[in-house]
Coordinates of C-alpha atoms in Angstrom, one line a residue:
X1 CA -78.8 -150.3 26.9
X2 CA -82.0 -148.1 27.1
X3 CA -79.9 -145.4 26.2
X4 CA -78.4 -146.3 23.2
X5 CA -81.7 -147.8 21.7
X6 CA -83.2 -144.2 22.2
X7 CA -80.6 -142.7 20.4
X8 CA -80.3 -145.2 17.9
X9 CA -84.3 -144.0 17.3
X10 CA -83.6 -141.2 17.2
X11 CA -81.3 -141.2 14.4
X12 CA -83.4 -143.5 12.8
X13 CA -85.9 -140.5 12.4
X14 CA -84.0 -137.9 11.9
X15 CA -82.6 -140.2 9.0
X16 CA -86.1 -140.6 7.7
X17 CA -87.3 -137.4 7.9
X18 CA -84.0 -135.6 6.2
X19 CA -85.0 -138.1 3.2
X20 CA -88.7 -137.1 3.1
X21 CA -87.5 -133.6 3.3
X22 CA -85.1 -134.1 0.3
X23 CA -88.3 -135.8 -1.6
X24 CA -90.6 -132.9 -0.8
X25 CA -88.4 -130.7 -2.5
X26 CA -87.1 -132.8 -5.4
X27 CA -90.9 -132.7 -5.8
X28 CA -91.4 -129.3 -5.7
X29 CA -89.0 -128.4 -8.2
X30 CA -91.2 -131.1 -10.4
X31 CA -94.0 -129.4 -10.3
X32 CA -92.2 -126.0 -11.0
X33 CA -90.6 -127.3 -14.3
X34 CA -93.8 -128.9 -15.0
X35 CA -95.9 -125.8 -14.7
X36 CA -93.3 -124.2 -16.6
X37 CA -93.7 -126.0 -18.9
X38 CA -97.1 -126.5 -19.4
X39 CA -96.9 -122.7 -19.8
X40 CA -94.4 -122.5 -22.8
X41 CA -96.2 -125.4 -24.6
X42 CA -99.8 -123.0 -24.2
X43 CA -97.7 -120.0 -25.4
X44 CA -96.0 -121.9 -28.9
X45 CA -99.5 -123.0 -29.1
X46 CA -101.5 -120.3 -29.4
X47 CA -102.6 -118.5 -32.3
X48 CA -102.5 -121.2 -34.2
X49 CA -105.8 -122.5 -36.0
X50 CA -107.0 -126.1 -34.7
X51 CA -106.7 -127.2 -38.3
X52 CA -102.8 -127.3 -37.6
X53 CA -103.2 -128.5 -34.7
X54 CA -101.7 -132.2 -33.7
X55 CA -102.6 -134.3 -31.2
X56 CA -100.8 -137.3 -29.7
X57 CA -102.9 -140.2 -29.6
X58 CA -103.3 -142.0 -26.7
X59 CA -100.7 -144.8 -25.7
X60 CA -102.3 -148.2 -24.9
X61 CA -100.8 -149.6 -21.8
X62 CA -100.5 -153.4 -21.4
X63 CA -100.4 -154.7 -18.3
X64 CA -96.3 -156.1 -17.6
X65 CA -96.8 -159.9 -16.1
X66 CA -94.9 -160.0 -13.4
X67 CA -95.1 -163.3 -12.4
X68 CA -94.1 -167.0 -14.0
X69 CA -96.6 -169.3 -15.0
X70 CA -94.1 -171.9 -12.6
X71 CA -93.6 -169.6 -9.7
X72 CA -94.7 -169.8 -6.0
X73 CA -96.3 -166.7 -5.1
X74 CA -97.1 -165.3 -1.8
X75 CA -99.6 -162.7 -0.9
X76 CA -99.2 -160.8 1.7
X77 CA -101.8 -157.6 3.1
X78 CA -104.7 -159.1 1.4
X79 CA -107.9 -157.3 2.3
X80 CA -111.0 -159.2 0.9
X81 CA -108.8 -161.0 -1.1
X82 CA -109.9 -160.0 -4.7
X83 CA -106.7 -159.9 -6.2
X84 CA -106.5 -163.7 -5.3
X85 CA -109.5 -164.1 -7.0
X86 CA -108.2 -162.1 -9.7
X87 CA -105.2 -164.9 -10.2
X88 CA -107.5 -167.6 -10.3
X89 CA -109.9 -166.4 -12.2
X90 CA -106.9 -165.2 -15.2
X91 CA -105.6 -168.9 -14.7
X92 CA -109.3 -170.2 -15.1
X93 CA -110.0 -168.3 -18.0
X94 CA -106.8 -169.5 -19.5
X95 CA -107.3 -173.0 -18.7
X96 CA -111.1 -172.8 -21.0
X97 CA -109.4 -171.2 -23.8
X98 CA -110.8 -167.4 -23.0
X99 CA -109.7 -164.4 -24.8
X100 CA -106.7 -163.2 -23.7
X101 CA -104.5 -166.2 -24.2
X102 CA -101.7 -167.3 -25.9
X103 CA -100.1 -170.5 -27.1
X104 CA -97.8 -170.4 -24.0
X105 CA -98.9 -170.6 -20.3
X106 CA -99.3 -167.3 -18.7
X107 CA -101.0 -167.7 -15.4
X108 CA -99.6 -169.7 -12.0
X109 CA -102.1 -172.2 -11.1
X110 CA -103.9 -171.6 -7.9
X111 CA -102.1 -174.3 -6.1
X112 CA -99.0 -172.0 -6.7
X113 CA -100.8 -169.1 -4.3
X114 CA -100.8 -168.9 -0.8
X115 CA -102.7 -165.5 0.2
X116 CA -102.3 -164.3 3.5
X117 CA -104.5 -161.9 6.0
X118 CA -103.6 -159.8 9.0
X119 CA -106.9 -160.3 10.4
X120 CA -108.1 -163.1 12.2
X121 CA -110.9 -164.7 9.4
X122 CA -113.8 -163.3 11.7
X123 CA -112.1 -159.8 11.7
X124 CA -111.5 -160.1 7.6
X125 CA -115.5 -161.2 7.2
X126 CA -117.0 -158.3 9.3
X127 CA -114.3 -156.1 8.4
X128 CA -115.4 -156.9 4.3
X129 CA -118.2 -157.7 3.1
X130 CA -118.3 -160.7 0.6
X131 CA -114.9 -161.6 1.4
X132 CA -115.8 -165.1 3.1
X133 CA -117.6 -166.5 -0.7
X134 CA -114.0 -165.1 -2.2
X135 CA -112.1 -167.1 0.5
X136 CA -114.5 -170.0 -0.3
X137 CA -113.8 -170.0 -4.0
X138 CA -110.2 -169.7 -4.1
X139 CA -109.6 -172.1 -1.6
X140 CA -111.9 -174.5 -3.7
X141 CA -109.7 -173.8 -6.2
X142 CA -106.6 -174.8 -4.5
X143 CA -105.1 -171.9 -3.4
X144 CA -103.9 -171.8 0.6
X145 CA -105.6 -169.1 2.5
X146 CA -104.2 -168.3 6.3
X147 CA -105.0 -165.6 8.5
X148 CA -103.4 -163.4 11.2
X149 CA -100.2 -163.4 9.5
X150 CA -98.5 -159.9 10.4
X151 CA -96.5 -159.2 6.9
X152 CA -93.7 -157.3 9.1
X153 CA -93.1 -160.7 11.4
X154 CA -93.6 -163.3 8.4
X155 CA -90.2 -165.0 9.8
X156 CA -92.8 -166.1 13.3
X157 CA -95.8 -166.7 10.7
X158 CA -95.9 -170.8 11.8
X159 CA -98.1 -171.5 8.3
X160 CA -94.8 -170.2 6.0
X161 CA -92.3 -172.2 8.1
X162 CA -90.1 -173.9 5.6
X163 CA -91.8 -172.2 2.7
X164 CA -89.5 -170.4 0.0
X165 CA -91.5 -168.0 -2.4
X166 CA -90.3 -166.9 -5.7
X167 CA -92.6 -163.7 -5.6
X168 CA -93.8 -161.9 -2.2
X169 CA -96.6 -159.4 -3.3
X170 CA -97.9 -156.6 -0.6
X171 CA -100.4 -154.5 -2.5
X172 CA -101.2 -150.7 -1.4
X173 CA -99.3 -151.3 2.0
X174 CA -100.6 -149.2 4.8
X175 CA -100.0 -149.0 8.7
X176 CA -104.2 -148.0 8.8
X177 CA -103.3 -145.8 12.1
X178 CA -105.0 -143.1 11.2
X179 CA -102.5 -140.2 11.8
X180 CA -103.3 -136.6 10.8
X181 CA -100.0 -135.5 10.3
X182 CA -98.4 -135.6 7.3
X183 CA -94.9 -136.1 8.6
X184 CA -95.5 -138.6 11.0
X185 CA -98.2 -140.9 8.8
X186 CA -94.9 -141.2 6.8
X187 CA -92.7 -142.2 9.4
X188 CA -94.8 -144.8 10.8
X189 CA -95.4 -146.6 6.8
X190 CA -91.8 -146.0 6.6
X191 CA -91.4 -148.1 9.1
X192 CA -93.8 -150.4 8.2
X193 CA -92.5 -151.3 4.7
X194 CA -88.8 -151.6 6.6
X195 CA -90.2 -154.3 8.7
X196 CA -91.7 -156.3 5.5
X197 CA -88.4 -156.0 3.8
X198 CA -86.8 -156.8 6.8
X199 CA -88.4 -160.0 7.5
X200 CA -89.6 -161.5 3.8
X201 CA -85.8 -162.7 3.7
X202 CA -86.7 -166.0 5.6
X203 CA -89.2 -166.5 2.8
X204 CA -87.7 -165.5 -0.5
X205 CA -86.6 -168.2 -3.0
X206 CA -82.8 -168.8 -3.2
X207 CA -81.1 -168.3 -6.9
X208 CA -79.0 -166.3 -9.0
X209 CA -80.5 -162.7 -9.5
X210 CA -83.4 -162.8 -12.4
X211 CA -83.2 -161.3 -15.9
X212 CA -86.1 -159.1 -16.5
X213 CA -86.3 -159.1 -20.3
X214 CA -87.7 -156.0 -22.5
X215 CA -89.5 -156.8 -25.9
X216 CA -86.9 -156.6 -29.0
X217 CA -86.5 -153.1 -30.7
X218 CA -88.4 -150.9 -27.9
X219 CA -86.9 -148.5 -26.4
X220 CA -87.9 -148.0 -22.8
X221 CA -91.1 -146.2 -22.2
X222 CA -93.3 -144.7 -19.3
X223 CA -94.8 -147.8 -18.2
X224 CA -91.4 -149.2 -17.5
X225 CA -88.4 -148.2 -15.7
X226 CA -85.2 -149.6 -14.9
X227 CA -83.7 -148.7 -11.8
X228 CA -81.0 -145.7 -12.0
X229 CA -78.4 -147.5 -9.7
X230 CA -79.0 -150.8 -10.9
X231 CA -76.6 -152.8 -12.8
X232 CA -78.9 -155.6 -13.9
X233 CA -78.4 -157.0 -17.8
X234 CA -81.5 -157.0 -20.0
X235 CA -81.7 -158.9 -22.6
X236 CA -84.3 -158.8 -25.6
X237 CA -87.7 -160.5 -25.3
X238 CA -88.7 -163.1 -27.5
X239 CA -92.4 -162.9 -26.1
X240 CA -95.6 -160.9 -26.6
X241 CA -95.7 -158.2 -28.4
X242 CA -98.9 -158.2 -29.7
X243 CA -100.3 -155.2 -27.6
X244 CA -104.0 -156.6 -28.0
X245 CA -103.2 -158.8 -25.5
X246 CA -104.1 -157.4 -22.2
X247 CA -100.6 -158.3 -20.7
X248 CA -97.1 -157.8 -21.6
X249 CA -95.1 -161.0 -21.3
X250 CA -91.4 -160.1 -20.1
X251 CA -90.0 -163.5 -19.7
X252 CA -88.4 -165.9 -22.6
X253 CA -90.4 -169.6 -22.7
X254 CA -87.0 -171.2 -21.4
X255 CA -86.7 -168.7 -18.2
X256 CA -90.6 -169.6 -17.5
X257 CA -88.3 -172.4 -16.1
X258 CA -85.5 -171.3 -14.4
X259 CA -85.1 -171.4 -10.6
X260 CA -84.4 -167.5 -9.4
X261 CA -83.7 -165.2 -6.6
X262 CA -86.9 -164.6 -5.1
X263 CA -88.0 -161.6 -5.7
X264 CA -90.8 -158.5 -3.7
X265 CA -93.7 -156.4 -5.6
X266 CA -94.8 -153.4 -3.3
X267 CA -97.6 -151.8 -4.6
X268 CA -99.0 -147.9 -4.1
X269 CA -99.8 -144.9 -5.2
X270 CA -97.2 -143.0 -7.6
X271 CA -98.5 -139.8 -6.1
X272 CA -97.9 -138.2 -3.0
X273 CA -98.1 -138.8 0.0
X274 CA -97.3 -141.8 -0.7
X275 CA -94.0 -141.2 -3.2
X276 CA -92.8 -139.2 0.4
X277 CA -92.3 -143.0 1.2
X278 CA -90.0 -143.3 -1.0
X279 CA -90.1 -147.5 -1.0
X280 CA -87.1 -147.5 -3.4
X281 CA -84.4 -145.8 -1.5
X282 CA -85.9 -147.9 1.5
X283 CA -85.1 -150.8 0.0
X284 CA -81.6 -150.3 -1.4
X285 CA -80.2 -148.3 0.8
X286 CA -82.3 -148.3 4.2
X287 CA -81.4 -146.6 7.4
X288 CA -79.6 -147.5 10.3
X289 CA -81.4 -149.6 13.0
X290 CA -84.2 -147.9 14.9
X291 CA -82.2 -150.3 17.9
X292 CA -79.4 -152.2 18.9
X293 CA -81.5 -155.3 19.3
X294 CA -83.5 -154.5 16.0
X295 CA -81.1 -156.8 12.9
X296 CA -80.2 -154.2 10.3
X297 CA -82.2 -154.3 6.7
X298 CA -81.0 -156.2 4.0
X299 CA -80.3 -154.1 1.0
X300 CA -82.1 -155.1 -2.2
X301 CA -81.9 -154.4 -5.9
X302 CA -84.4 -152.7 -7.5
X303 CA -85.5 -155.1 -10.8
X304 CA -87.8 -152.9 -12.2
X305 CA -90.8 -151.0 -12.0
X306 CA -94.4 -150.5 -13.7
X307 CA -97.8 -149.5 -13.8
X308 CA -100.3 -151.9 -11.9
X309 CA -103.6 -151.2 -13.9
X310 CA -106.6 -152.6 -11.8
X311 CA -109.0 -152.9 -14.8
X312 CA -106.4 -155.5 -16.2
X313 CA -107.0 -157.7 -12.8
X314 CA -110.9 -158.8 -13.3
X315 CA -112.8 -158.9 -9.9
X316 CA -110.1 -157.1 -8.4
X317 CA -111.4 -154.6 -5.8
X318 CA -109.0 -151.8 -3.9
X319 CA -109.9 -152.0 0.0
X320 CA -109.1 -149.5 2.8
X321 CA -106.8 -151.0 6.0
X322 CA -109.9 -150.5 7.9
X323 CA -112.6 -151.5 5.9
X324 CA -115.6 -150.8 4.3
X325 CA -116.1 -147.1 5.1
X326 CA -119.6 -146.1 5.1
X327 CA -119.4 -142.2 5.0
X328 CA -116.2 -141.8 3.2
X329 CA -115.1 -138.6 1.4
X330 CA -111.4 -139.4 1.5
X331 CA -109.1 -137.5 -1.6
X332 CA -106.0 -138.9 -0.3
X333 CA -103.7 -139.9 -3.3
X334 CA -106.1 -139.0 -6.0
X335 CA -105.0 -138.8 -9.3
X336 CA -101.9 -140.1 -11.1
X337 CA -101.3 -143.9 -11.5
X338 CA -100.9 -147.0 -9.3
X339 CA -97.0 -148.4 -9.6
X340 CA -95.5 -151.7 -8.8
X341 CA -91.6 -151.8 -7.6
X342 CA -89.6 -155.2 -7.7
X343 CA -86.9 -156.0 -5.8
X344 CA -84.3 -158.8 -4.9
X345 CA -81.8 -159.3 -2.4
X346 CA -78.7 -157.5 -3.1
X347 CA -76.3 -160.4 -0.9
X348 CA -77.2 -163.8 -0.5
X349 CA -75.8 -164.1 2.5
X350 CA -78.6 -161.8 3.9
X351 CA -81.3 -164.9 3.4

């Protein structure tokens, strides 16, 4: 038995790190074509007089909503809980008529949210500061607030027993072990998004598989992706389109009300290290068990994916896995944008 659990690691490793190796370089050969090109583009361009010169003006991103103003959300990961905040305080604003809104509900209320910790409550209030007035307020509010609930064992988290979520959000996921190397820092996140996919099944509302709609006459851009092996239908958006609004609504009115699949946001960095994770080839088509006890991992389907802007999110603040750092002069991941992937479950039968 000990036996084939080692290899059955082992492959799971090898498995992992042939796919990070493939990344690393698909990446590569990026950054080749883009310096190449960078270079061609300076080359047409010069000699030419800055009177003839045209420049693209810059594209205003909305924020894509991704949840319904009906759904029952789950939070998973939170730090000092600021994006909680950020929810109620959207849904607040909303409620008094603040700028920003729209003759159709937008926002869940808080009694929709239940935000979850890994730390014990004493752990999350030394570990960051202000977070126990943040855990005060948004429980006042109504939304359910539990601690030492391990996002990769949600299935033995005794608060969510029973509970079916239509959206599980884990925000800039991160095992926090502090490994220098590159190649096993990987592994072990790999591993930890597996787990959280592995056991949000028990949790995940049950439904057909959810239309993600597009606003009419656009054509896809930047912000938005479909996934490349994905075979979901998208239909045309009756919604916002007014791009002064700070988000972009891409539900209908009638699906604000219609029971789906639950579905999972994972939230990081689009840059690397962290695109070495490679979170959507995890989640459709993961690896073998790292053991013969461990259940294999469901495969999901990848609904979409788009920028997470955190100036959209007011009061929202980014916090490390270990804290408040009170020297630190960390670059990891800096530059390039903050991306949100969505996924459902593939089979039914895997819930």
């Amino acid at each position: 038995m000990g036996k084939t659990g080692k290899a059955s690691k082992g492959s799971l490793k090898s498995a992992l790190q042939a796919q990070q190796s493939r990344l690393e370089k698909k990446q590569k050969a990026l950054q080749a074509a883009q310096v190449a090109e960078q270079k061609y583009a300076k080359k047409k361009d010069n000699g030419k007089s800055s009177a003839n010169s045209t420049y693209a003006s810059p594209r205003t991103t909305q924020q894509t909503m991704p949840f319904r103003p009906t759904d029952k959300v789950l939070l998973v990961g939170e730090g000092n809980f600021s994006f909680t905040l950020a929810l109620v305080r959207l849904y607040q604003n909303e409620a008094a008529g603040g700028s920003g809104c729209t003759s159709r509900s937008v926002f869940m209320p808080p009694a929709n949210i239940t935000a979850t910790a890994y730390d014990s409550d004493e752990g999350c209030y030394a570990k960051y500061p202000g977070a126990k007035e943040i855990v005060d307020e948004v429980r006042k509010s109504g939304v359910q607030v539990f601690f030492n609930v391990d996002a990769t064992r949600l299935d033995k988290a005794n608060p969510l027993k029973g509970k079916r979520f239509d959206k599980v959000i884990w925000n800039f996921p991160h095992a926090g072990k502090g490994i220098t190397d590159q190649d096993r820092n990987i592994l072990s996140n790999q591993l930890l998004v597996l787990a959280f996919l592995r056991s949000v099944v028990g949790v995940l509302a049950k439904g057909p598989i959810p239309t993600i709609f597009k606003p009419k006459k656009k054509r896809k851009t930047e912000d938005e992706d479909e996934d490349e092996d994905g075979d979901i239908d998208r239909k045309n958006d009756q919604g916002n389109e007014d791009e002064s609004l700070p988000f972009s609504l891409p539900y209908t009115e009638s699906e604000h009300r219609e029971k789906t699949r639950g579905s999972v946001l994972i939230t990081l960095r689009n840059v690397a290290p962290y695109t070495l994770w490679d979170v959507p080839k995890l989640a459709k088509k993961p690896p073998a068990s790292a053991t013969a006890s461990t259940a294999p991992n469901p495969k999901y389907i990848q609904l979409r994916s788009f920028a997470f802007i955190r100036d959209a999110w007011p009061q929202y603040e980014h916090r490390m896995t270990k804290g408040e750092r009170a020297h630190g002069t960390g670059t990891t991941g800096e530059g390039g944008e903050d991306r949100t992937w969505e996924f459902c479950l593939r089979d039914l039968r895997d819930s």
